[in-house]
């Protein structure tokens, strides 16, 4: 049985026996290579589900839709490992209860997808632990290194150039499952902390605020870069932050749901190299 | 005999225009994203693009622009207005759908008052459109009653020659004819044939859609929730739409001194209709998506007798969750009226 067939049947069973009220997955898109999020409540519709290497969007953010989990019923959702980490973070930040989430885990490797064992987010903890070690061992990406080697002035110029294209649509925020604030700091106008205009200053302010708010929380799912209509390489910021929290605090975002947020917790052995 | 402009003469045309003090803009790649930028040389243009990522509207309605500065003293309030310059410019290589979008928005910006910011830029600009030889999976001009060689909104229409070496030149407006004067010696008379235009299939029955939308009973239809369930309200479809024109006025500075700016805004955003009381008349994403469709194909059409959509397809092409006007109208055209 193909993995797609296997997951369709599993989704069908879950809906039929009432263990979940909805399955959030992927369906066919406008063109042969596009996939779109779909929401299935009728077991007969599960044959609309698609699972292949084009299923890249992190769907976890849909779980926070107003009222979706309010009735304590469970929802099944297709998640890659970064999606499972998202669930852990959202649970640790009290945005959802992981007990209501049935994971249909999969992993994309090149052109193929692989099924992942487990149904609860915690079932994937050993896998995530392994990925953490792998991430630690992974050398910095070429572009990250290149940025690192620049002088502060050059680096500033690089980001100024990239952000000059930002049109302040906030698609990055809308696409990010971690951007769950009901009222984002940039939408606050009493006082107005961040300029809403998409001029250089406003764009820098916005993108830096977002990068900081994602430090230690970003799971590098790629939703933001993918959504940005002007193709700003937001992943470069996220990647840098991920490496920073990993080396400085041994923190791998979303390792499990009991993890404390790195910027809101304190350990006696935290490095204090930057404190005078 | 028709006038022909050969690609080899393009850079010379640009120089001739510049000598007259005219800026030349065209489709260019700007760090992985295509849009309209100033060019000196024809080599800088990317004329093979089906359509730029960013639209023509940014040249007339920038994403942010200052309107006035203010300073409030003990005795008096000083303001000074910023208005766009009237510096002439030629936009070479727009696409018919984008050019049509500008004509559609002319109606809006000249309705209850004349928007000087828009019209100063419109009046100083000449749009030279190139008919499309190619389209992609998302183009839908023909579904909106336009075509790959529509003249709407353009001052000059260029039809690519079969040989690929230039364009037939069609003057459409007095402004367009005037723009050709400085390059008159570079235009040749010829009989070279124009290449066939792109074949863009009609994807839905627009009549059927507008009839369904006009029926008040359908306003609360369950359809809206189903079709927009996956919308994340990111605003991409509106910011990259040639005809979406909503803006917000923001004061930057403090009570005593600052700049008032006009910034893009979008009906996809929850905050767009949020009242200070906390009440939001469009409090779900489906209500916001319905607004986008109703505005384009019902309210705007009622007021100005034209739909606020040119079928450029960007809203589908660029949507991170694969939504867009196309899917919605295709679905509506199959619903019972
Ligand atoms: S910041 Fe971007 S990559 Fe990181 S979790 Fe959010 S959407 Fe995913
Ligand atoms: S998605 Fe891109 S253009 Fe939009 S606000 Fe974010 S960085 Fe700016
Ligand atoms: S339809 Fe797509 S592009 Fe438009 S707001 Fe919704 S998610 Fe964003
Ligand atoms: S609504 Fe969509 S297809 Fe129509 S003009 Fe706007 S972006 Fe283009």
GROMACS .gro file of N, CA, C and O in nm, chain A residues 29-31 34 36-37 39 62 65 164-169 171 174-175 187 192 195-199 227 229-231, chain B residues 30-33 54 63-64 137-138 229-232 234 236 239-240 250 252 261 263 269 271 316-317 321-322 326-327:
model
  232
   29UNK      N    1  -0.385   2.084  -0.561
   29UNK     CA    2  -0.391   2.229  -0.579
   29UNK      C    3  -0.428   2.269  -0.720
   29UNK      O    4  -0.468   2.185  -0.802
   30UNK      N    5  -0.414   2.397  -0.748
   30UNK     CA    6  -0.452   2.451  -0.878
   30UNK      C    7  -0.375   2.387  -0.994
   30UNK      O    8  -0.430   2.365  -1.100
   31UNK      N    9  -0.248   2.360  -0.971
   31UNK     CA   10  -0.171   2.293  -1.076
   31UNK      C   11  -0.120   2.160  -1.021
   31UNK      O   12  -0.128   2.134  -0.902
   34UNK      N   13   0.109   2.181  -0.717
   34UNK     CA   14   0.072   2.256  -0.596
   34UNK      C   15  -0.018   2.175  -0.506
   34UNK      O   16  -0.103   2.100  -0.550
   36UNK      N   17  -0.268   2.204  -0.142
   36UNK     CA   18  -0.333   2.304  -0.057
   36UNK      C   19  -0.384   2.239   0.071
   36UNK      O   20  -0.416   2.120   0.070
   37UNK      N   21  -0.391   2.315   0.179
   37UNK     CA   22  -0.445   2.260   0.303
   37UNK      C   23  -0.593   2.226   0.285
   37UNK      O   24  -0.667   2.304   0.225
   39UNK      N   25  -0.949   2.042   0.496
   39UNK     CA   26  -1.005   2.010   0.627
   39UNK      C   27  -1.116   1.908   0.605
   39UNK      O   28  -1.214   1.938   0.539
   62UNK      N   29  -0.312   2.598   1.188
   62UNK     CA   30  -0.459   2.587   1.174
   62UNK      C   31  -0.525   2.537   1.302
   62UNK      O   32  -0.643   2.559   1.324
   65UNK      N   33  -0.702   2.794   1.513
   65UNK     CA   34  -0.822   2.863   1.466
   65UNK      C   35  -0.922   2.878   1.580
   65UNK      O   36  -0.948   2.782   1.653
  164UNK      N   37   1.441   4.634   0.196
  164UNK     CA   38   1.386   4.746   0.120
  164UNK      C   39   1.270   4.698   0.034
  164UNK      O   40   1.183   4.775  -0.003
  165UNK      N   41   1.268   4.569   0.003
  165UNK     CA   42   1.158   4.517  -0.080
  165UNK      C   43   1.032   4.487   0.001
  165UNK      O   44   0.925   4.468  -0.056
  166UNK      N   45   1.046   4.478   0.131
  166UNK     CA   46   0.932   4.437   0.216
  166UNK      C   47   0.814   4.531   0.191
  166UNK      O   48   0.829   4.652   0.190
  167UNK      N   49   0.696   4.473   0.170
  167UNK     CA   50   0.578   4.555   0.145
  167UNK      C   51   0.485   4.557   0.266
  167UNK      O   52   0.371   4.601   0.258
  168UNK      N   53   0.535   4.503   0.379
  168UNK     CA   54   0.459   4.507   0.504
  168UNK      C   55   0.322   4.443   0.490
  168UNK      O   56   0.221   4.501   0.533
  169UNK      N   57   0.320   4.330   0.425
  169UNK     CA   58   0.192   4.260   0.414
  169UNK      C   59   0.170   4.176   0.538
  169UNK      O   60   0.058   4.133   0.565
  171UNK      N   61   0.259   3.878   0.567
  171UNK     CA   62   0.231   3.738   0.530
  171UNK      C   63   0.320   3.644   0.609
  171UNK      O   64   0.280   3.533   0.642
  174UNK      N   65   0.142   3.593   0.925
  174UNK     CA   66   0.019   3.516   0.908
  174UNK      C   67   0.051   3.369   0.883
  174UNK      O   68  -0.024   3.280   0.924
  175UNK      N   69   0.164   3.343   0.816
  175UNK     CA   70   0.197   3.205   0.780
  175UNK      C   71   0.267   3.131   0.893
  175UNK      O   72   0.275   3.010   0.892
  187UNK      N   73   0.074   4.599   1.561
  187UNK     CA   74  -0.063   4.649   1.542
  187UNK      C   75  -0.105   4.740   1.656
  187UNK      O   76  -0.215   4.795   1.656
  192UNK      N   77   0.242   5.365   1.938
  192UNK     CA   78   0.285   5.296   1.816
  192UNK      C   79   0.433   5.259   1.833
  192UNK      O   80   0.521   5.342   1.817
  195UNK      N   81   0.681   5.151   1.341
  195UNK     CA   82   0.620   5.224   1.229
  195UNK      C   83   0.546   5.128   1.137
  195UNK      O   84   0.600   5.023   1.101
  196UNK      N   85   0.426   5.164   1.096
  196UNK     CA   86   0.353   5.073   1.009
  196UNK      C   87   0.390   5.092   0.862
  196UNK      O   88   0.359   5.008   0.780
  197UNK      N   89   0.454   5.203   0.829
  197UNK     CA   90   0.489   5.226   0.689
  197UNK      C   91   0.597   5.130   0.644
  197UNK      O   92   0.682   5.091   0.723
  198UNK      N   93   0.595   5.098   0.515
  198UNK     CA   94   0.700   5.009   0.467
  198UNK      C   95   0.814   5.090   0.408
  198UNK      O   96   0.857   5.066   0.297
  199UNK      N   97   0.862   5.186   0.483
  199UNK     CA   98   0.987   5.251   0.444
  199UNK      C   99   1.101   5.177   0.513
  199UNK      O  100   1.077   5.086   0.594
  227UNK      N  101   0.594   3.213   0.216
  227UNK     CA  102   0.480   3.304   0.199
  227UNK      C  103   0.523   3.443   0.153
  227UNK      O  104   0.446   3.512   0.086
  229UNK      N  105   0.585   3.740  -0.034
  229UNK     CA  106   0.562   3.760  -0.177
  229UNK      C  107   0.679   3.826  -0.248
  229UNK      O  108   0.686   3.824  -0.370
  230UNK      N  109   0.772   3.885  -0.172
  230UNK     CA  110   0.885   3.950  -0.239
  230UNK      C  111   1.015   3.874  -0.211
  230UNK      O  112   1.124   3.927  -0.229
  231UNK      N  113   0.998   3.750  -0.167
  231UNK     CA  114   1.111   3.657  -0.152
  231UNK      C  115   1.227   3.709  -0.069
  231UNK      O  116   1.343   3.697  -0.108
  306UNK      N  117   1.452   4.223  -0.958
  306UNK     CA  118   1.517   4.290  -0.846
  306UNK      C  119   1.534   4.189  -0.735
  306UNK      O  120   1.441   4.164  -0.661
  307UNK      N  121   1.652   4.128  -0.728
  307UNK     CA  122   1.680   4.028  -0.625
  307UNK      C  123   1.567   3.926  -0.610
  307UNK      O  124   1.490   3.931  -0.515
  308UNK      N  125   1.557   3.839  -0.702
  308UNK     CA  126   1.462   3.727  -0.698
  308UNK      C  127   1.315   3.765  -0.710
  308UNK      O  128   1.227   3.680  -0.699
  309UNK      N  129   1.287   3.894  -0.725
  309UNK     CA  130   1.148   3.935  -0.738
  309UNK      C  131   1.140   4.031  -0.856
  309UNK      O  132   1.219   4.124  -0.864
  330UNK      N  133   0.551   4.181  -0.904
  330UNK     CA  134   0.489   4.302  -0.850
  330UNK      C  135   0.419   4.377  -0.963
  330UNK      O  136   0.457   4.368  -1.077
  339UNK      N  137   0.352   5.169  -0.201
  339UNK     CA  138   0.309   5.102  -0.076
  339UNK      C  139   0.310   5.196   0.043
  339UNK      O  140   0.239   5.178   0.139
  340UNK      N  141   0.393   5.298   0.040
  340UNK     CA  142   0.388   5.402   0.143
  340UNK      C  143   0.429   5.534   0.079
  340UNK      O  144   0.520   5.536  -0.004
  413UNK      N  145  -0.022   2.897  -1.621
  413UNK     CA  146  -0.138   2.824  -1.570
  413UNK      C  147  -0.237   2.913  -1.495
  413UNK      O  148  -0.348   2.868  -1.463
  414UNK      N  149  -0.196   3.035  -1.460
  414UNK     CA  150  -0.281   3.116  -1.374
  414UNK      C  151  -0.349   3.233  -1.446
  414UNK      O  152  -0.438   3.296  -1.392
  505UNK      N  153  -1.182   2.842   0.396
  505UNK     CA  154  -1.141   2.786   0.524
  505UNK      C  155  -0.990   2.792   0.545
  505UNK      O  156  -0.942   2.809   0.656
  506UNK      N  157  -0.914   2.777   0.439
  506UNK     CA  158  -0.769   2.771   0.456
  506UNK      C  159  -0.701   2.907   0.447
  506UNK      O  160  -0.579   2.917   0.464
  507UNK      N  161  -0.776   3.013   0.420
  507UNK     CA  162  -0.716   3.147   0.409
  507UNK      C  163  -0.651   3.187   0.540
  507UNK      O  164  -0.712   3.177   0.646
  508UNK      N  165  -0.526   3.230   0.533
  508UNK     CA  166  -0.457   3.271   0.656
  508UNK      C  167  -0.456   3.423   0.671
  508UNK      O  168  -0.390   3.477   0.759
  510UNK      N  169  -0.323   3.665   0.488
  510UNK     CA  170  -0.189   3.721   0.478
  510UNK      C  171  -0.183   3.847   0.394
  510UNK      O  172  -0.084   3.919   0.395
  512UNK      N  173  -0.142   3.888   0.084
  512UNK     CA  174  -0.063   3.880  -0.039
  512UNK      C  175  -0.149   3.906  -0.163
  512UNK      O  176  -0.112   3.980  -0.254
  515UNK      N  177  -0.213   4.282  -0.191
  515UNK     CA  178  -0.095   4.366  -0.215
  515UNK      C  179  -0.036   4.342  -0.354
  515UNK      O  180   0.028   4.429  -0.410
  516UNK      N  181  -0.057   4.222  -0.406
  516UNK     CA  182  -0.003   4.194  -0.538
  516UNK      C  183  -0.110   4.204  -0.647
  516UNK      O  184  -0.087   4.168  -0.761
  526UNK      N  185  -0.172   5.715   0.824
  526UNK     CA  186  -0.100   5.700   0.950
  526UNK      C  187  -0.018   5.825   0.978
  526UNK      O  188   0.047   5.876   0.887
  528UNK      N  189   0.306   5.957   1.154
  528UNK     CA  190   0.430   5.912   1.216
  528UNK      C  191   0.496   6.033   1.279
  528UNK      O  192   0.519   6.133   1.212
  537UNK      N  193   0.121   5.977   0.645
  537UNK     CA  194   0.153   5.891   0.532
  537UNK      C  195   0.031   5.812   0.487
  537UNK      O  196  -0.061   5.786   0.564
  539UNK      N  197  -0.053   5.452   0.346
  539UNK     CA  198   0.007   5.318   0.339
  539UNK      C  199  -0.094   5.217   0.287
  539UNK      O  200  -0.213   5.227   0.319
  545UNK      N  201  -0.707   4.164   0.630
  545UNK     CA  202  -0.659   4.175   0.767
  545UNK      C  203  -0.775   4.190   0.864
  545UNK      O  204  -0.868   4.266   0.840
  547UNK      N  205  -0.767   4.347   1.136
  547UNK     CA  206  -0.770   4.482   1.191
  547UNK      C  207  -0.838   4.585   1.099
  547UNK      O  208  -0.873   4.693   1.142
  592UNK      N  209  -0.397   3.393  -0.723
  592UNK     CA  210  -0.383   3.249  -0.712
  592UNK      C  211  -0.236   3.210  -0.719
  592UNK      O  212  -0.187   3.130  -0.638
  593UNK      N  213  -0.165   3.271  -0.812
  593UNK     CA  214  -0.024   3.239  -0.833
  593UNK      C  215   0.056   3.255  -0.704
  593UNK      O  216   0.142   3.175  -0.673
  597UNK      N  217  -0.148   2.947   0.034
  597UNK     CA  218  -0.228   2.828   0.057
  597UNK      C  219  -0.315   2.794  -0.065
  597UNK      O  220  -0.417   2.725  -0.053
  598UNK      N  221  -0.272   2.843  -0.180
  598UNK     CA  222  -0.336   2.805  -0.306
  598UNK      C  223  -0.485   2.838  -0.313
  598UNK      O  224  -0.566   2.758  -0.357
  602UNK      N  225  -0.971   3.281  -0.881
  602UNK     CA  226  -1.001   3.179  -0.981
  602UNK      C  227  -1.082   3.062  -0.924
  602UNK      O  228  -1.188   3.028  -0.976
  603UNK      N  229  -1.033   3.004  -0.814
  603UNK     CA  230  -1.104   2.889  -0.756
  603UNK      C  231  -1.244   2.930  -0.713
  603UNK      O  232  -1.341   2.859  -0.739
   0.00000   0.00000   0.00000
